[in-house]
Amino acid sequence: MRDYLHQLKTIKLSPDIILFDLFKTILVFLIATSFALCVVEMNVISDNIFGVYMFGVAITSVITSGYIWGLLSSIGGVIAVNFFFTYPFFALNFSMSGYPITFALLLLMSVLVSALTTRVKKAAVLSAMRENRSENLTKMSNALLSANTLTKILEITVDFFSQSNQCSVIGYFGDPTEPEIKLLKAIQNNDELILNSPLELQVAKIAFTTNKISGVTLESEAHNCKGTYIPISVENRVYGVIGLLFENPDNVLMDVYKFSSIMVFQTILAIERQAIEEKAQQILLEKEKEKMRSNLLRAVSHDLRTPLTCIIGASSTLLENKDKITEETFDRLLHDIHHDAQWLIHMVENLLSITKISSEGAKVKKQDEVVEEIVAEAIARVHKRFPDASIYVSVPQEMLIVPMDATLIEQVLINLLENAIRHAQTVLPIALKVFQENKEIIFTITDYGKGIDPARISTIFEGDNGNASVDSNRGLGIGLSLCKTIILAHNGRIFAENQPCGGAVFTFALPMKGES
């Protein structure tokens, strides 16, 4: 691409380029003259010797830059024909009858050949350049389709602007003086300092404010700066600015700016698509929140009604029949009231945990915690409520540190362990295992009971108990729904499955320190 631009620009040729083009012109002239002398000597061509020089003119026009070398080659060819192949030989004589017109026509034909060859060359270069740009534009469009953040969109835009125009590029999202995102790709070592200078920033601000190309352009003042700044805008809305720093700003064609406008349009489409996707995700998130609220309310009404009904029933029996019931029945009813009251306290703790997460916008304050200490505290609290519960714990010997809210993760462990103890319907011990896998810490709570109804596995964390009886599912709703909410707020994952040999396994994973 860079070669194309160099060939298309009207450039200030360096001495090295001029000397090299002169050398090529002279070389082609000498080869053409030698060839012409040989074919004349062999009596192969005698009348159309000027055609050899016209062919040399065409070659010179192709391998050199600009019209000047083809013109010089044309003049040289006319002189060579007069000197070497026109009587008197080896002497210049343009005064013979008819020769001035003949040589003028030959010179004109030679110049036309040179001009035509140069035009064909330019057309070929333009065609190759447009094909290259079209390919880059297609690649840019495909890359932008996969971009899911504004930072990625700006990164792709800056990269493709730099590749397509072979220049240093700086991109701003928002006001250049206080950008939301800023990215820079420099080709030359000094370009980064130039693009970050106060003057360039001021011109970028002008482009953002006026919604017009500013800086070095073909139709406006340069503002004494070195960069060209193109607003990323649609109608009257300006999203940001793209700055281009060319090695030779005076040599840039307007075609470059037109192509840049197309690339900017691709960027705008990506930005607007990203905005639509974010809005759709927000709507989906609100829908999920509403669904969670509904499930939560249903679970709360389910889980609160059952123990309250039991407490009211047992207390009414005690009040109405206190003189008729035995001491054993009295103790059993009192124990039931105490058990249900404890369960209500546990429910309130879960509700407070949900309130804590909701008030912080589903974000938790995480600190580095030792996994073994969290597990030990959760086991201790479960044993206070279920002294006879048998729990087998397996924790790695090495210290595992995970960023988490210790209280919330402890609540998850308690909920899952109590769920296994209450609903497994087995005397076999519960297994709690902790281990590291890749970049995650995995927690598994395994029971060896009746397992989970396969129809409920996919929705078990949604707080929907379906048509199951109230007594058999007490606590499943709000507890598991809370577990899912807490784990997702920690950027983790949670799922449940049945074991082939019987029983259920609840698993959740938390990213390790430094992972997200």
Coordinates of C-alpha atoms in Angstrom, one line a residue:
M1 CA 0.0 0.0 0.0
R2 CA 2.8 2.4 0.8
D3 CA 4.3 1.9 -2.7
Y4 CA 1.0 2.8 -4.2
L5 CA 0.8 6.0 -2.4
H6 CA 4.3 7.0 -3.2
Q7 CA 3.6 6.4 -6.9
L8 CA 0.4 8.4 -6.9
K9 CA 1.7 11.5 -5.1
T10 CA 3.2 14.5 -6.7
I11 CA 6.3 14.3 -4.6
K12 CA 9.4 16.4 -4.1
L13 CA 11.9 13.9 -5.4
S14 CA 15.0 13.4 -3.3
P15 CA 18.5 13.6 -5.1
D16 CA 18.9 9.8 -4.8
I17 CA 15.6 9.2 -6.6
I18 CA 16.4 11.7 -9.3
L19 CA 19.8 10.1 -9.9
F20 CA 18.4 6.6 -9.9
D21 CA 15.7 7.6 -12.5
L22 CA 18.3 9.3 -14.6
F23 CA 20.5 6.2 -14.5
K24 CA 17.5 4.0 -15.6
T25 CA 16.6 6.4 -18.4
I26 CA 20.2 6.5 -19.8
L27 CA 20.5 2.7 -19.4
V28 CA 17.3 2.1 -21.4
F29 CA 18.4 4.7 -24.0
L30 CA 21.8 2.9 -24.4
I31 CA 20.2 -0.5 -24.7
A32 CA 17.7 0.8 -27.3
T33 CA 20.5 2.4 -29.3
S34 CA 22.7 -0.7 -29.2
F35 CA 19.8 -2.9 -30.3
A36 CA 18.9 -0.5 -33.1
L37 CA 22.6 -0.5 -34.4
C38 CA 22.7 -4.3 -34.3
V39 CA 19.4 -4.8 -36.2
V40 CA 20.4 -2.2 -38.8
E41 CA 23.8 -3.8 -39.2
M42 CA 22.1 -7.2 -39.8
N43 CA 19.7 -5.4 -42.2
V44 CA 16.7 -6.7 -40.2
I45 CA 15.0 -3.3 -39.6
S46 CA 15.9 -0.2 -41.6
D47 CA 12.7 1.8 -42.2
N48 CA 11.1 1.6 -38.7
I49 CA 14.1 2.1 -36.5
F50 CA 12.2 4.8 -34.5
G51 CA 9.9 2.1 -33.2
V52 CA 12.7 0.7 -31.1
Y53 CA 13.1 4.0 -29.4
M54 CA 9.3 4.3 -28.9
F55 CA 9.4 1.0 -27.2
G56 CA 12.3 2.3 -25.0
V57 CA 10.2 5.4 -24.2
A58 CA 7.3 3.1 -23.0
I59 CA 9.7 1.1 -20.8
T60 CA 11.2 4.3 -19.3
S61 CA 7.8 5.7 -18.5
V62 CA 6.9 2.4 -16.6
I63 CA 10.1 2.1 -14.5
T64 CA 10.6 5.8 -13.6
S65 CA 8.4 8.3 -11.7
G66 CA 6.6 11.1 -13.5
Y67 CA 6.3 12.3 -17.1
I68 CA 9.7 14.1 -17.2
W69 CA 11.8 10.9 -17.9
G70 CA 9.5 9.7 -20.7
L71 CA 9.7 13.2 -22.3
L72 CA 13.5 13.2 -22.0
S73 CA 13.6 9.7 -23.5
S74 CA 11.4 10.9 -26.4
I75 CA 13.7 13.8 -27.2
G76 CA 16.8 11.5 -26.9
G77 CA 15.2 9.0 -29.3
V78 CA 14.6 11.7 -31.9
I79 CA 18.1 12.9 -31.6
A80 CA 19.5 9.4 -31.8
V81 CA 17.6 8.6 -34.9
N82 CA 18.9 11.8 -36.5
F83 CA 22.5 11.2 -35.4
F84 CA 22.9 7.4 -35.9
F85 CA 20.4 6.4 -38.6
T86 CA 19.8 9.5 -40.8
Y87 CA 22.1 10.6 -43.6
P88 CA 24.7 12.2 -43.0
F89 CA 25.4 9.5 -40.4
F90 CA 26.9 10.5 -37.0
A91 CA 26.0 14.1 -37.5
L92 CA 23.0 16.2 -36.5
N93 CA 21.0 17.7 -39.3
F94 CA 17.4 18.9 -38.8
S95 CA 17.4 21.3 -41.8
M96 CA 17.0 18.8 -44.6
S97 CA 13.8 19.1 -46.6
G98 CA 10.9 17.4 -44.9
Y99 CA 12.9 16.3 -41.8
P100 CA 11.7 19.0 -39.3
I101 CA 8.1 17.9 -39.8
T102 CA 9.0 14.2 -39.8
F103 CA 11.0 14.5 -36.6
A104 CA 8.3 16.8 -35.0
L105 CA 5.7 14.1 -35.7
L106 CA 8.0 11.4 -34.3
L107 CA 8.6 13.5 -31.2
L108 CA 4.8 14.0 -30.8
M109 CA 4.2 10.3 -31.2
S110 CA 6.9 9.5 -28.7
V111 CA 5.5 12.0 -26.1
L112 CA 2.0 10.5 -26.6
V113 CA 3.3 7.0 -26.0
S114 CA 5.0 8.2 -22.9
A115 CA 1.9 10.0 -21.6
L116 CA -0.3 7.0 -22.4
T117 CA 2.1 4.6 -20.7
T118 CA 2.2 6.8 -17.6
R119 CA -1.6 7.0 -17.6
V120 CA -1.9 3.2 -17.9
K121 CA 0.6 2.8 -15.1
K122 CA -1.3 5.3 -12.9
A123 CA -4.6 3.5 -13.6
A124 CA -3.0 0.1 -12.7
V125 CA -1.7 1.6 -9.5
L126 CA -5.0 3.2 -8.7
S127 CA -6.8 -0.1 -9.3
A128 CA -4.4 -2.0 -7.1
M129 CA -4.7 0.6 -4.4
R130 CA -8.5 0.5 -4.5
E131 CA -8.5 -3.3 -4.4
N132 CA -6.2 -3.1 -1.4
R133 CA -8.4 -0.6 0.3
S134 CA -11.5 -2.6 -0.5
E135 CA -9.9 -5.7 1.1
N136 CA -8.9 -3.7 4.1
L137 CA -12.4 -2.3 4.4
T138 CA -13.8 -5.8 4.3
K139 CA -11.4 -7.0 7.0
M140 CA -12.2 -3.9 9.1
S141 CA -15.9 -4.6 8.8
N142 CA -15.5 -8.2 9.8
A143 CA -13.2 -7.3 12.7
L144 CA -15.7 -4.7 14.0
L145 CA -18.5 -7.3 13.9
S146 CA -16.7 -9.3 16.6
A147 CA -15.9 -6.2 18.7
N148 CA -17.9 -6.2 21.9
T149 CA -16.5 -3.1 23.7
L150 CA -15.9 0.5 22.7
T151 CA -12.2 0.0 23.5
K152 CA -12.0 -2.9 21.0
I153 CA -13.8 -0.9 18.4
L154 CA -11.4 2.0 18.7
E155 CA -8.4 -0.4 18.7
I156 CA -9.6 -2.0 15.4
T157 CA -10.2 1.5 13.9
V158 CA -6.8 2.8 14.8
D159 CA -5.1 -0.4 13.5
F160 CA -6.8 -0.3 10.1
F161 CA -6.4 3.4 9.7
S162 CA -2.6 3.0 10.2
Q163 CA -2.4 -0.1 7.9
S164 CA -4.5 1.5 5.1
N165 CA -2.7 4.9 5.1
Q166 CA 0.7 3.9 6.4
C167 CA 0.7 6.6 9.0
S168 CA 0.7 7.1 12.7
V169 CA -2.8 7.3 14.2
I170 CA -4.4 8.5 17.4
G171 CA -8.0 7.8 18.3
Y172 CA -10.3 9.5 20.9
F173 CA -13.7 8.5 22.1
G174 CA -15.3 11.6 23.6
D175 CA -13.8 15.1 24.0
P176 CA -10.0 14.8 23.1
T177 CA -9.2 17.0 26.1
E178 CA -11.0 14.6 28.4
P179 CA -11.5 11.4 26.4
E180 CA -13.3 8.3 27.6
I181 CA -10.9 6.2 25.7
K182 CA -7.6 7.1 24.0
L183 CA -5.4 4.9 21.8
L184 CA -2.3 5.7 19.8
K185 CA -0.3 3.7 17.2
A186 CA 2.9 5.3 16.1
I187 CA 5.1 4.3 13.1
Q188 CA 8.0 6.7 13.8
N189 CA 9.6 7.0 17.2
N190 CA 8.9 10.8 17.4
D191 CA 5.2 10.5 16.3
E192 CA 3.9 9.7 19.7
L193 CA 5.4 13.0 21.1
I194 CA 4.0 15.0 18.2
L195 CA 0.4 13.6 18.5
N196 CA 0.4 14.1 22.3
S197 CA 1.6 17.7 22.0
P198 CA -0.7 20.6 23.2
L199 CA -1.0 22.0 19.7
E200 CA -2.2 18.8 18.1
L201 CA -4.6 18.3 21.0
Q202 CA -6.0 21.7 20.4
V203 CA -6.6 21.0 16.7
A204 CA -8.2 17.7 17.6
K205 CA -10.5 19.6 20.0
I206 CA -11.4 22.0 17.1
A207 CA -12.4 19.0 14.9
F208 CA -14.5 17.6 17.7
T209 CA -16.2 20.9 18.4
T210 CA -16.8 22.0 14.8
N211 CA -17.5 18.5 13.4
K212 CA -15.2 19.3 10.5
I213 CA -11.8 17.9 9.3
S214 CA -9.1 20.1 10.9
G215 CA -5.3 20.3 10.7
V216 CA -3.4 19.4 7.6
T217 CA -5.9 19.1 4.7
L218 CA -6.0 20.0 1.1
E219 CA -8.7 22.6 1.4
S220 CA -8.1 24.2 4.8
E221 CA -5.4 25.9 6.8
A222 CA -2.9 23.7 8.6
H223 CA -3.2 25.5 12.0
N224 CA 0.6 25.2 12.1
C225 CA 0.1 21.6 13.2
K226 CA 1.3 18.3 11.6
G227 CA -1.7 16.0 12.0
T228 CA -5.0 15.7 10.2
Y229 CA -8.1 15.2 12.5
I230 CA -11.3 13.6 11.3
P231 CA -14.4 13.7 13.5
I232 CA -16.2 10.4 14.1
S233 CA -19.7 11.8 13.7
V234 CA -23.1 11.1 12.3
E235 CA -25.5 14.1 11.6
N236 CA -24.9 16.4 14.6
R237 CA -23.5 13.8 17.0
V238 CA -19.8 13.6 17.4
Y239 CA -18.5 10.4 19.0
G240 CA -14.8 11.2 18.9
V241 CA -11.9 12.1 16.7
I242 CA -9.3 10.1 14.6
G243 CA -5.9 11.8 14.1
L244 CA -3.6 10.9 11.2
L245 CA 0.1 11.9 11.1
F246 CA 1.5 11.5 7.6
E247 CA 5.3 11.4 6.9
N248 CA 4.8 14.0 4.1
P249 CA 1.5 15.8 4.8
D250 CA 1.8 17.9 1.6
N251 CA 1.7 14.8 -0.6
V252 CA -1.6 13.4 0.6
L253 CA -4.3 13.1 -2.0
M254 CA -8.0 14.0 -1.3
D255 CA -8.7 10.3 -2.2
V256 CA -7.2 9.4 1.1
Y257 CA -9.7 11.6 3.0
K258 CA -12.6 10.2 1.1
F259 CA -11.5 6.6 1.9
S260 CA -11.0 7.7 5.6
S261 CA -14.6 8.9 5.7
I262 CA -15.8 5.4 4.6
M263 CA -13.7 3.9 7.4
V264 CA -15.1 6.4 9.9
F265 CA -18.6 5.4 8.8
Q266 CA -17.8 1.7 9.5
T267 CA -16.6 2.7 13.0
I268 CA -19.9 4.6 13.6
L269 CA -21.9 1.6 12.6
A270 CA -20.0 -0.5 15.1
I271 CA -20.5 2.1 17.8
E272 CA -24.2 2.3 17.2
R273 CA -24.5 -1.5 17.0
Q274 CA -22.7 -1.8 20.3
A275 CA -25.1 0.8 21.9
I276 CA -28.1 -1.2 20.6
E277 CA -26.6 -4.5 22.0
E278 CA -25.9 -2.8 25.4
K279 CA -29.5 -1.5 25.5
A280 CA -30.8 -5.0 24.6
Q281 CA -28.6 -6.6 27.3
Q282 CA -29.9 -4.0 29.8
I283 CA -33.5 -4.8 28.9
L284 CA -32.6 -8.6 29.2
L285 CA -31.0 -7.9 32.6
E286 CA -34.0 -6.0 33.8
K287 CA -36.2 -8.8 32.6
E288 CA -34.0 -11.4 34.5
K289 CA -34.1 -9.2 37.6
E290 CA -37.9 -9.0 37.4
K291 CA -38.0 -12.8 37.0
M292 CA -35.7 -13.2 39.9
R293 CA -37.9 -10.9 42.0
S294 CA -41.0 -12.9 41.1
N295 CA -39.3 -16.2 41.9
L296 CA -37.9 -14.7 45.1
L297 CA -41.3 -13.5 46.3
R298 CA -42.8 -16.9 45.5
A299 CA -40.0 -18.6 47.3
V300 CA -40.3 -16.3 50.3
S301 CA -44.0 -16.7 50.6
H302 CA -43.5 -20.5 50.3
D303 CA -40.7 -20.7 52.8
L304 CA -42.2 -18.3 55.4
R305 CA -45.7 -19.7 55.3
T306 CA -44.7 -23.3 56.2
P307 CA -42.8 -22.7 59.5
L308 CA -45.3 -20.0 60.5
T309 CA -48.2 -22.4 60.0
C310 CA -46.3 -25.0 62.1
I311 CA -45.6 -22.5 64.9
I312 CA -49.2 -21.3 65.0
G313 CA -50.5 -24.8 65.0
A314 CA -48.2 -26.0 67.7
S315 CA -48.7 -22.9 69.9
S316 CA -52.5 -23.1 69.5
T317 CA -52.4 -26.7 70.6
L318 CA -50.4 -25.8 73.7
L319 CA -52.7 -22.9 74.6
E320 CA -56.0 -24.7 74.0
N321 CA -55.0 -28.2 75.4
K322 CA -52.3 -27.4 78.0
D323 CA -54.2 -29.4 80.7
K324 CA -54.9 -32.4 78.5
I325 CA -51.5 -33.1 76.7
T326 CA -48.8 -35.2 78.1
E327 CA -45.4 -33.9 79.1
E328 CA -43.8 -35.8 76.2
T329 CA -46.3 -34.2 73.7
F330 CA -45.7 -30.8 75.3
D331 CA -41.9 -31.1 74.8
R332 CA -42.3 -32.3 71.2
L333 CA -44.5 -29.3 70.3
L334 CA -42.2 -26.9 72.1
H335 CA -39.2 -28.4 70.2
D336 CA -41.1 -28.0 66.9
I337 CA -41.8 -24.3 67.7
H338 CA -38.1 -23.8 68.5
H339 CA -37.0 -25.6 65.3
D340 CA -39.3 -23.5 63.1
A341 CA -38.3 -20.3 64.8
Q342 CA -34.6 -21.2 64.1
W343 CA -35.6 -21.8 60.5
L344 CA -37.3 -18.4 60.3
I345 CA -34.1 -16.8 61.6
H346 CA -32.1 -18.6 58.9
M347 CA -34.6 -17.3 56.3
V348 CA -34.2 -13.7 57.6
E349 CA -30.4 -14.1 57.3
N350 CA -30.8 -15.1 53.6
L351 CA -33.1 -12.2 53.0
L352 CA -30.6 -9.8 54.5
S353 CA -27.9 -11.3 52.3
I354 CA -30.0 -10.7 49.2
T355 CA -30.7 -7.1 50.3
K356 CA -27.0 -6.5 50.7
I357 CA -26.3 -7.6 47.2
S358 CA -29.2 -5.7 45.7
S359 CA -28.3 -2.5 47.5
E360 CA -24.8 -2.6 46.0
G361 CA -26.0 -3.2 42.4
A362 CA -25.2 -6.9 42.3
K363 CA -21.6 -6.0 43.1
V364 CA -19.8 -7.3 46.2
K365 CA -16.8 -6.0 48.1
K366 CA -14.2 -8.7 47.7
Q367 CA -11.1 -9.2 49.9
D368 CA -8.5 -11.9 49.8
E369 CA -9.7 -14.7 52.0
V370 CA -8.2 -18.1 53.0
V371 CA -10.6 -20.8 51.7
E372 CA -9.9 -23.2 54.6
E373 CA -11.0 -20.6 57.2
I374 CA -14.3 -19.9 55.3
V375 CA -15.0 -23.7 55.1
A376 CA -14.3 -24.2 58.8
E377 CA -16.6 -21.4 59.9
A378 CA -19.4 -22.7 57.7
I379 CA -19.0 -26.2 59.1
A380 CA -19.1 -24.9 62.6
R381 CA -22.3 -22.9 62.1
V382 CA -24.0 -25.9 60.4
H383 CA -23.0 -28.2 63.4
K384 CA -24.7 -25.7 65.8
R385 CA -28.0 -26.2 64.0
F386 CA -27.5 -29.9 63.2
P387 CA -25.3 -31.4 65.9
D388 CA -25.8 -34.9 64.6
A389 CA -24.9 -34.2 61.0
S390 CA -22.0 -36.1 59.6
I391 CA -19.9 -34.0 57.1
Y392 CA -16.7 -35.2 55.5
V393 CA -14.4 -32.3 54.5
S394 CA -11.5 -32.4 52.0
V395 CA -9.4 -29.3 51.6
P396 CA -5.9 -29.1 49.8
Q397 CA -2.9 -28.8 52.1
E398 CA -1.6 -25.7 50.3
M399 CA -3.2 -22.4 51.2
L400 CA -5.8 -21.3 48.7
I401 CA -6.5 -17.5 48.6
V402 CA -9.6 -16.3 46.8
P403 CA -11.0 -12.7 46.5
M404 CA -14.5 -12.9 48.0
D405 CA -17.1 -11.5 50.4
A406 CA -16.4 -14.0 53.2
T407 CA -19.9 -13.7 54.8
L408 CA -21.7 -14.3 51.5
I409 CA -19.7 -17.3 50.4
E410 CA -20.1 -18.7 53.9
Q411 CA -23.8 -18.3 53.5
V412 CA -23.7 -20.3 50.2
L413 CA -21.8 -23.1 51.9
I414 CA -24.3 -23.2 54.8
N415 CA -27.3 -23.2 52.5
L416 CA -26.0 -26.0 50.3
L417 CA -24.9 -28.1 53.3
E418 CA -28.3 -27.6 55.1
N419 CA -30.1 -28.4 51.9
A420 CA -28.2 -31.7 51.6
I421 CA -28.8 -32.6 55.2
R422 CA -32.6 -31.9 55.1
H423 CA -33.5 -33.3 51.7
A424 CA -31.0 -36.1 50.9
Q425 CA -33.0 -38.5 53.1
T426 CA -30.0 -40.6 53.9
V427 CA -27.9 -41.5 56.9
L428 CA -24.7 -41.4 54.9
P429 CA -22.3 -38.5 55.5
I430 CA -22.3 -35.3 53.4
A431 CA -19.0 -34.7 51.5
L432 CA -17.6 -31.2 51.1
K433 CA -14.6 -31.1 48.8
V434 CA -12.5 -28.1 47.8
F435 CA -9.8 -28.2 45.0
Q436 CA -8.1 -26.1 42.4
E437 CA -8.7 -26.6 38.7
N438 CA -7.1 -24.3 36.2
K439 CA -7.7 -20.7 37.3
E440 CA -10.7 -21.6 39.6
I441 CA -11.3 -22.9 43.1
I442 CA -14.0 -25.6 42.9
F443 CA -16.4 -26.4 45.8
T444 CA -18.5 -29.6 45.7
I445 CA -21.2 -30.6 48.2
T446 CA -22.2 -34.3 47.6
D447 CA -24.9 -36.3 49.2
Y448 CA -25.7 -40.0 48.7
G449 CA -29.5 -39.7 49.0
K450 CA -32.4 -39.7 46.6
G451 CA -31.0 -37.1 44.3
I452 CA -32.8 -34.4 42.4
D453 CA -35.9 -34.7 40.1
P454 CA -34.3 -34.6 36.6
A455 CA -37.1 -32.2 35.5
R456 CA -36.1 -29.7 38.2
I457 CA -32.3 -29.6 37.7
S458 CA -32.3 -26.9 35.1
T459 CA -34.5 -24.6 37.2
I460 CA -33.5 -25.6 40.7
F461 CA -31.6 -22.3 41.3
E462 CA -34.5 -20.1 40.0
G463 CA -36.6 -20.4 43.2
D464 CA -39.4 -22.2 41.4
N465 CA -40.6 -25.3 43.3
G466 CA -43.1 -26.3 40.7
N467 CA -45.9 -28.5 42.0
A468 CA -43.9 -30.2 44.7
S469 CA -45.4 -30.4 48.2
V470 CA -44.6 -27.6 50.6
D471 CA -43.2 -29.8 53.3
S472 CA -40.9 -31.8 51.1
N473 CA -39.2 -28.7 49.6
R474 CA -39.0 -26.3 52.5
G475 CA -36.1 -24.0 52.0
L476 CA -35.2 -25.0 48.5
G477 CA -36.5 -21.8 46.9
I478 CA -34.9 -18.8 48.5
G479 CA -31.8 -20.6 49.6
L480 CA -30.7 -21.9 46.2
S481 CA -31.8 -18.7 44.5
L482 CA -29.6 -16.8 46.9
C483 CA -26.7 -19.1 46.2
K484 CA -26.9 -18.4 42.5
T485 CA -27.2 -14.6 43.1
I486 CA -24.1 -14.6 45.3
I487 CA -21.9 -16.8 43.1
L488 CA -22.8 -14.8 39.9
A489 CA -22.0 -11.5 41.8
H490 CA -18.5 -13.1 42.4
N491 CA -18.1 -13.7 38.7
G492 CA -18.4 -17.5 39.4
R493 CA -20.6 -20.3 38.2
I494 CA -22.9 -22.8 40.0
F495 CA -24.7 -25.9 38.9
A496 CA -26.3 -29.1 40.2
E497 CA -26.4 -32.7 38.9
N498 CA -27.2 -36.2 40.0
Q499 CA -24.6 -38.9 40.6
P500 CA -24.8 -42.1 38.5
C501 CA -24.6 -44.1 41.8
G502 CA -27.3 -42.0 43.5
G503 CA -27.4 -38.7 45.3
A504 CA -26.9 -35.1 44.2
V505 CA -23.8 -32.9 43.7
F506 CA -24.0 -29.1 44.0
T507 CA -20.9 -27.4 42.6
F508 CA -19.8 -23.8 42.5
A509 CA -16.5 -22.3 41.2
L510 CA -14.8 -19.0 42.1
P511 CA -12.1 -17.3 40.1
M512 CA -8.7 -17.2 41.9
K513 CA -6.9 -14.1 42.9
G514 CA -6.1 -12.0 39.8
E515 CA -8.6 -13.8 37.6
S516 CA -12.0 -12.5 36.5

